[in-house]
CSV table of C-alpha atoms in Angstrom, one decimal:
chain,number,residue,atom,x,y,z
A,1,MET,CA,0.0,0.0,0.0
A,2,LYS,CA,2.8,2.4,0.9
A,3,GLN,CA,4.6,1.6,-2.3
A,4,SER,CA,1.5,2.3,-4.4
A,5,LYS,CA,1.1,5.7,-2.8
A,6,LEU,CA,4.7,6.5,-3.6
A,7,ILE,CA,4.3,5.5,-7.2
A,8,PHE,CA,1.1,7.6,-7.5
A,9,ALA,CA,2.9,10.6,-6.1
A,10,ALA,CA,5.8,10.3,-8.5
A,11,VAL,CA,3.5,10.0,-11.5
A,12,PHE,CA,1.4,13.0,-10.3
A,13,PHE,CA,4.5,15.3,-9.9
A,14,LEU,CA,5.8,14.2,-13.3
A,15,CYS,CA,2.6,15.1,-15.0
A,16,VAL,CA,2.3,18.6,-13.5
A,17,PRO,CA,5.1,20.2,-15.6
A,18,LEU,CA,3.8,18.4,-18.7
A,19,ALA,CA,0.3,19.8,-18.2
A,20,ALA,CA,1.8,23.3,-17.6
A,21,CYS,CA,3.7,23.0,-20.9
A,22,ASP,CA,0.5,22.1,-22.7
A,23,SER,CA,-1.4,25.1,-21.4
A,24,PRO,CA,-2.2,27.8,-24.0
A,25,SER,CA,0.2,30.7,-24.1
A,26,THR,CA,-1.0,34.3,-23.8
A,27,PRO,CA,-1.8,35.6,-27.4
A,28,ALA,CA,0.4,38.4,-28.7
A,29,PRO,CA,-1.4,41.8,-28.7
A,30,GLU,CA,-2.7,43.0,-32.1
A,31,PRO,CA,-0.4,45.6,-33.7
A,32,SER,CA,-1.7,49.2,-33.4
A,33,PRO,CA,-2.4,51.3,-36.5
A,34,GLN,CA,0.8,53.2,-35.8
A,35,ASP,CA,2.8,50.0,-35.5
A,36,LEU,CA,1.5,48.9,-39.0
A,37,PHE,CA,2.2,52.4,-40.4
A,38,PHE,CA,5.8,52.4,-39.1
A,39,GLU,CA,6.3,48.8,-40.4
A,40,ARG,CA,5.2,49.9,-43.9
A,41,LEU,CA,7.6,52.8,-43.8
A,42,SER,CA,10.4,50.3,-42.7
A,43,LEU,CA,9.7,48.2,-45.8
A,44,LEU,CA,10.9,51.2,-47.9
A,45,CYS,CA,14.3,51.3,-46.2
A,46,GLY,CA,17.3,51.8,-48.5
A,47,LYS,CA,15.0,52.6,-51.5
A,48,ALA,CA,14.2,55.8,-53.4
A,49,TYR,CA,11.0,56.7,-55.3
A,50,ALA,CA,10.1,59.4,-57.8
A,51,GLY,CA,7.3,61.8,-57.2
A,52,THR,CA,5.8,65.1,-58.0
A,53,LEU,CA,3.7,68.0,-56.6
A,54,VAL,CA,-0.1,67.2,-56.8
A,55,SER,CA,-1.5,70.3,-55.1
A,56,ASP,CA,-2.0,73.4,-57.1
A,57,GLN,CA,-1.7,76.5,-55.0
A,58,GLU,CA,0.0,79.6,-56.3
A,59,ALA,CA,2.5,79.5,-53.4
A,60,ASP,CA,4.1,76.4,-54.9
A,61,ALA,CA,4.0,77.3,-58.6
A,62,ASP,CA,7.8,77.2,-58.7
A,63,MET,CA,7.7,73.5,-57.8
A,64,ALA,CA,5.1,72.5,-60.3
A,65,GLY,CA,6.3,69.8,-62.7
A,66,LYS,CA,9.7,69.4,-61.1
A,67,PRO,CA,11.0,65.9,-60.5
A,68,MET,CA,11.1,64.9,-56.8
A,69,ILE,CA,12.7,62.0,-55.0
A,70,MET,CA,12.1,60.6,-51.5
A,71,HIS,CA,14.7,58.2,-50.1
A,72,ALA,CA,14.3,56.1,-47.0
A,73,ALA,CA,17.9,56.5,-46.3
A,74,SER,CA,18.3,55.6,-42.6
A,75,CYS,CA,16.2,53.3,-40.5
A,76,ASP,CA,16.2,51.6,-37.2
A,77,LEU,CA,13.6,50.2,-34.8
A,78,ASN,CA,12.6,53.7,-33.6
A,79,GLU,CA,13.5,56.2,-36.3
A,80,ILE,CA,13.3,56.6,-40.1
A,81,GLN,CA,15.0,59.4,-42.0
A,82,ILE,CA,13.7,60.3,-45.4
A,83,PRO,CA,15.6,63.0,-47.4
A,84,PHE,CA,13.3,64.9,-49.9
A,85,HIS,CA,15.1,66.1,-53.1
A,86,ILE,CA,13.7,68.6,-55.6
A,87,ALA,CA,15.2,69.2,-59.0
A,88,GLU,CA,16.3,72.7,-59.7
A,89,GLY,CA,17.6,72.2,-63.2
A,90,LYS,CA,19.1,69.5,-65.5
A,91,SER,CA,21.8,68.6,-63.0
A,92,GLU,CA,21.0,70.7,-59.9
A,93,TRP,CA,19.0,69.6,-57.0
A,94,ASP,CA,17.7,71.1,-53.7
A,95,ARG,CA,18.8,68.6,-51.1
A,96,SER,CA,18.0,70.7,-48.1
A,97,ARG,CA,15.1,68.8,-46.5
A,98,THR,CA,14.9,65.6,-44.5
A,99,TRP,CA,11.7,64.2,-42.9
A,100,ILE,CA,12.3,62.3,-39.6
A,101,ILE,CA,9.7,59.9,-38.2
A,102,THR,CA,10.3,58.7,-34.7
A,103,ARG,CA,8.5,56.4,-32.3
A,104,THR,CA,7.7,58.0,-28.9
A,105,ASP,CA,6.1,56.7,-25.7
A,106,GLN,CA,2.9,58.4,-26.8
A,107,GLY,CA,2.8,57.7,-30.5
A,108,LEU,CA,4.8,59.0,-33.5
A,109,ARG,CA,6.6,62.2,-34.2
A,110,LEU,CA,7.5,64.0,-37.4
A,111,LYS,CA,10.3,66.5,-37.5
A,112,HIS,CA,11.9,68.4,-40.4
A,113,ARG,CA,15.6,68.9,-40.7
A,114,HIS,CA,16.5,71.8,-43.0
A,115,ARG,CA,20.1,72.6,-44.0
A,116,HIS,CA,21.8,74.9,-46.4
A,117,GLU,CA,24.1,73.7,-49.2
A,118,ASP,CA,27.2,74.2,-47.0
A,119,GLY,CA,25.6,71.8,-44.5
A,120,SER,CA,24.8,74.4,-41.9
A,121,LEU,CA,21.4,74.2,-40.3
A,122,ASP,CA,18.7,76.7,-41.4
A,123,ASP,CA,17.4,79.1,-38.8
A,124,VAL,CA,14.0,77.2,-39.1
A,125,THR,CA,14.7,73.6,-38.5
A,126,ASN,CA,13.6,70.7,-36.3
A,127,TYR,CA,10.0,71.7,-36.6
A,128,GLY,CA,7.0,69.3,-36.7
A,129,GLY,CA,4.7,67.7,-34.3
A,130,ASP,CA,3.4,64.6,-32.6
A,131,THR,CA,0.3,62.4,-33.3
A,132,GLU,CA,-2.7,63.1,-31.2
A,133,SER,CA,-4.7,60.0,-32.2
A,134,GLU,CA,-3.9,56.4,-33.4
A,135,GLY,CA,-4.6,57.4,-37.0
A,136,THR,CA,-4.6,54.5,-39.4
A,137,ALA,CA,-2.1,52.1,-41.0
A,138,ASP,CA,-2.4,54.3,-44.2
A,139,ARG,CA,-2.2,57.8,-42.7
A,140,GLN,CA,-0.8,59.6,-39.7
A,141,GLU,CA,-1.3,63.3,-38.9
A,142,PHE,CA,1.1,65.5,-36.9
A,143,PRO,CA,-0.3,68.8,-35.5
A,144,VAL,CA,2.4,71.5,-34.8
A,145,ASP,CA,4.1,71.2,-31.4
A,146,ALA,CA,5.1,73.9,-28.9
A,147,GLU,CA,8.8,73.9,-29.9
A,148,SER,CA,7.8,74.6,-33.5
A,149,ILE,CA,5.3,77.3,-32.7
A,150,ALA,CA,8.0,79.2,-30.7
A,151,SER,CA,10.5,78.8,-33.6
A,152,PHE,CA,7.9,80.0,-36.2
A,153,LYS,CA,7.0,83.1,-34.1
A,154,ALA,CA,10.7,83.9,-33.5
A,155,ASN,CA,11.3,83.8,-37.3
A,156,GLY,CA,8.2,85.8,-38.4
A,157,LEU,CA,6.3,82.8,-39.6
A,158,ASP,CA,3.1,83.4,-37.6
A,159,GLN,CA,0.9,81.8,-40.3
A,160,SER,CA,2.7,78.4,-39.6
A,161,VAL,CA,1.6,78.1,-36.0
A,162,THR,CA,-1.5,76.1,-37.1
A,163,ASN,CA,0.3,73.7,-39.3
A,164,VAL,CA,-0.8,70.1,-39.5
A,165,TRP,CA,1.4,67.7,-41.4
A,166,ALA,CA,0.4,64.2,-42.7
A,167,ILE,CA,2.2,61.3,-44.1
A,168,GLU,CA,0.5,58.5,-46.0
A,169,VAL,CA,1.9,55.1,-47.1
A,170,SER,CA,0.0,52.4,-49.0
A,171,GLU,CA,-0.2,48.8,-48.1
A,172,PRO,CA,2.6,46.9,-49.9
A,173,GLY,CA,1.8,45.1,-53.1
A,174,GLN,CA,-0.9,47.5,-54.4
A,175,GLY,CA,-0.6,48.5,-58.0
A,176,ASP,CA,-1.2,52.2,-57.2
A,177,ALA,CA,0.8,52.2,-54.0
A,178,LYS,CA,2.1,55.6,-53.0
A,179,PHE,CA,3.8,57.6,-50.3
A,180,ALA,CA,2.5,61.1,-49.7
A,181,TYR,CA,3.6,64.1,-47.7
A,182,GLU,CA,1.1,66.8,-46.9
A,183,LEU,CA,0.9,70.2,-45.1
A,184,ARG,CA,-2.4,71.9,-44.4
A,185,ARG,CA,-3.5,75.0,-42.5
A,186,PRO,CA,-7.1,76.1,-41.8
A,187,GLU,CA,-8.8,78.8,-43.7
A,188,SER,CA,-8.5,81.0,-40.7
A,189,ALA,CA,-4.7,81.1,-41.3
A,190,ASP,CA,-4.2,81.1,-45.1
A,191,GLY,CA,-5.8,77.8,-46.2
A,192,ARG,CA,-2.4,76.3,-47.0
A,193,ASP,CA,-2.6,73.0,-48.9
A,194,PHE,CA,0.7,71.4,-50.0
A,195,ARG,CA,0.9,67.8,-51.1
A,196,VAL,CA,3.5,65.6,-52.9
A,197,GLU,CA,3.1,62.0,-53.9
A,198,PHE,CA,5.6,59.3,-54.8
A,199,ASP,CA,5.0,56.2,-56.9
A,200,LEU,CA,5.9,53.1,-54.8
A,201,SER,CA,5.4,50.6,-57.6
A,202,LYS,CA,9.0,50.9,-58.8
A,203,SER,CA,12.1,52.1,-57.0
A,204,ILE,CA,14.7,54.3,-58.7
A,205,ALA,CA,18.4,54.9,-58.3
A,206,VAL,CA,19.4,56.1,-54.9
A,207,PRO,CA,20.3,59.9,-54.9
A,208,PRO,CA,23.3,61.5,-53.3
A,209,ALA,CA,23.1,62.3,-49.6
A,210,PRO,CA,21.2,65.4,-48.5
A,211,TRP,CA,23.2,68.5,-47.8
A,212,GLY,CA,25.2,68.0,-44.6
A,213,GLY,CA,24.5,64.3,-44.7
């Protein structure tokens, strides 16, 4: 009788860890819209794409029809840097702008780095904003932040204190997949509406580094 109890106890304790191993694991949380958005941007890393101005305000008439390139030049788990190049002639390009998208504890942040041809920073640089909602996997909006408002006011750009930027990126594999960058202001400011779009269906040759890069 005593031997039977010992055998039962041994079998019981051997089965306990096996049962624990067979228990279902906690399911992984669903990725947020911002996770999916950032993942889509990451898929563009190292590639460049051609684009053009699609808005039609008079303020941007000098950009109309000019070739443009976006290049996902630098990527890691928390930051993606995208230089934005605008053709100024047959062999000259404005390489002054870089869009920087960063993960934060609260969401996503968009900043603009603006340099001169000699590599020095422009007086107005590092402007942008943080997301205020989850957005979607296709589109994220970035209302102007306090740092940028202070910079705009200090540099006589009071109309820019209501800026809202947006970036869009299509789901991979779509025939009409695009990347878009947008700036808008309400009518109470000046009704600004600037938008450029890039064709993601085919990558192009990688451009030179941005100024100061």
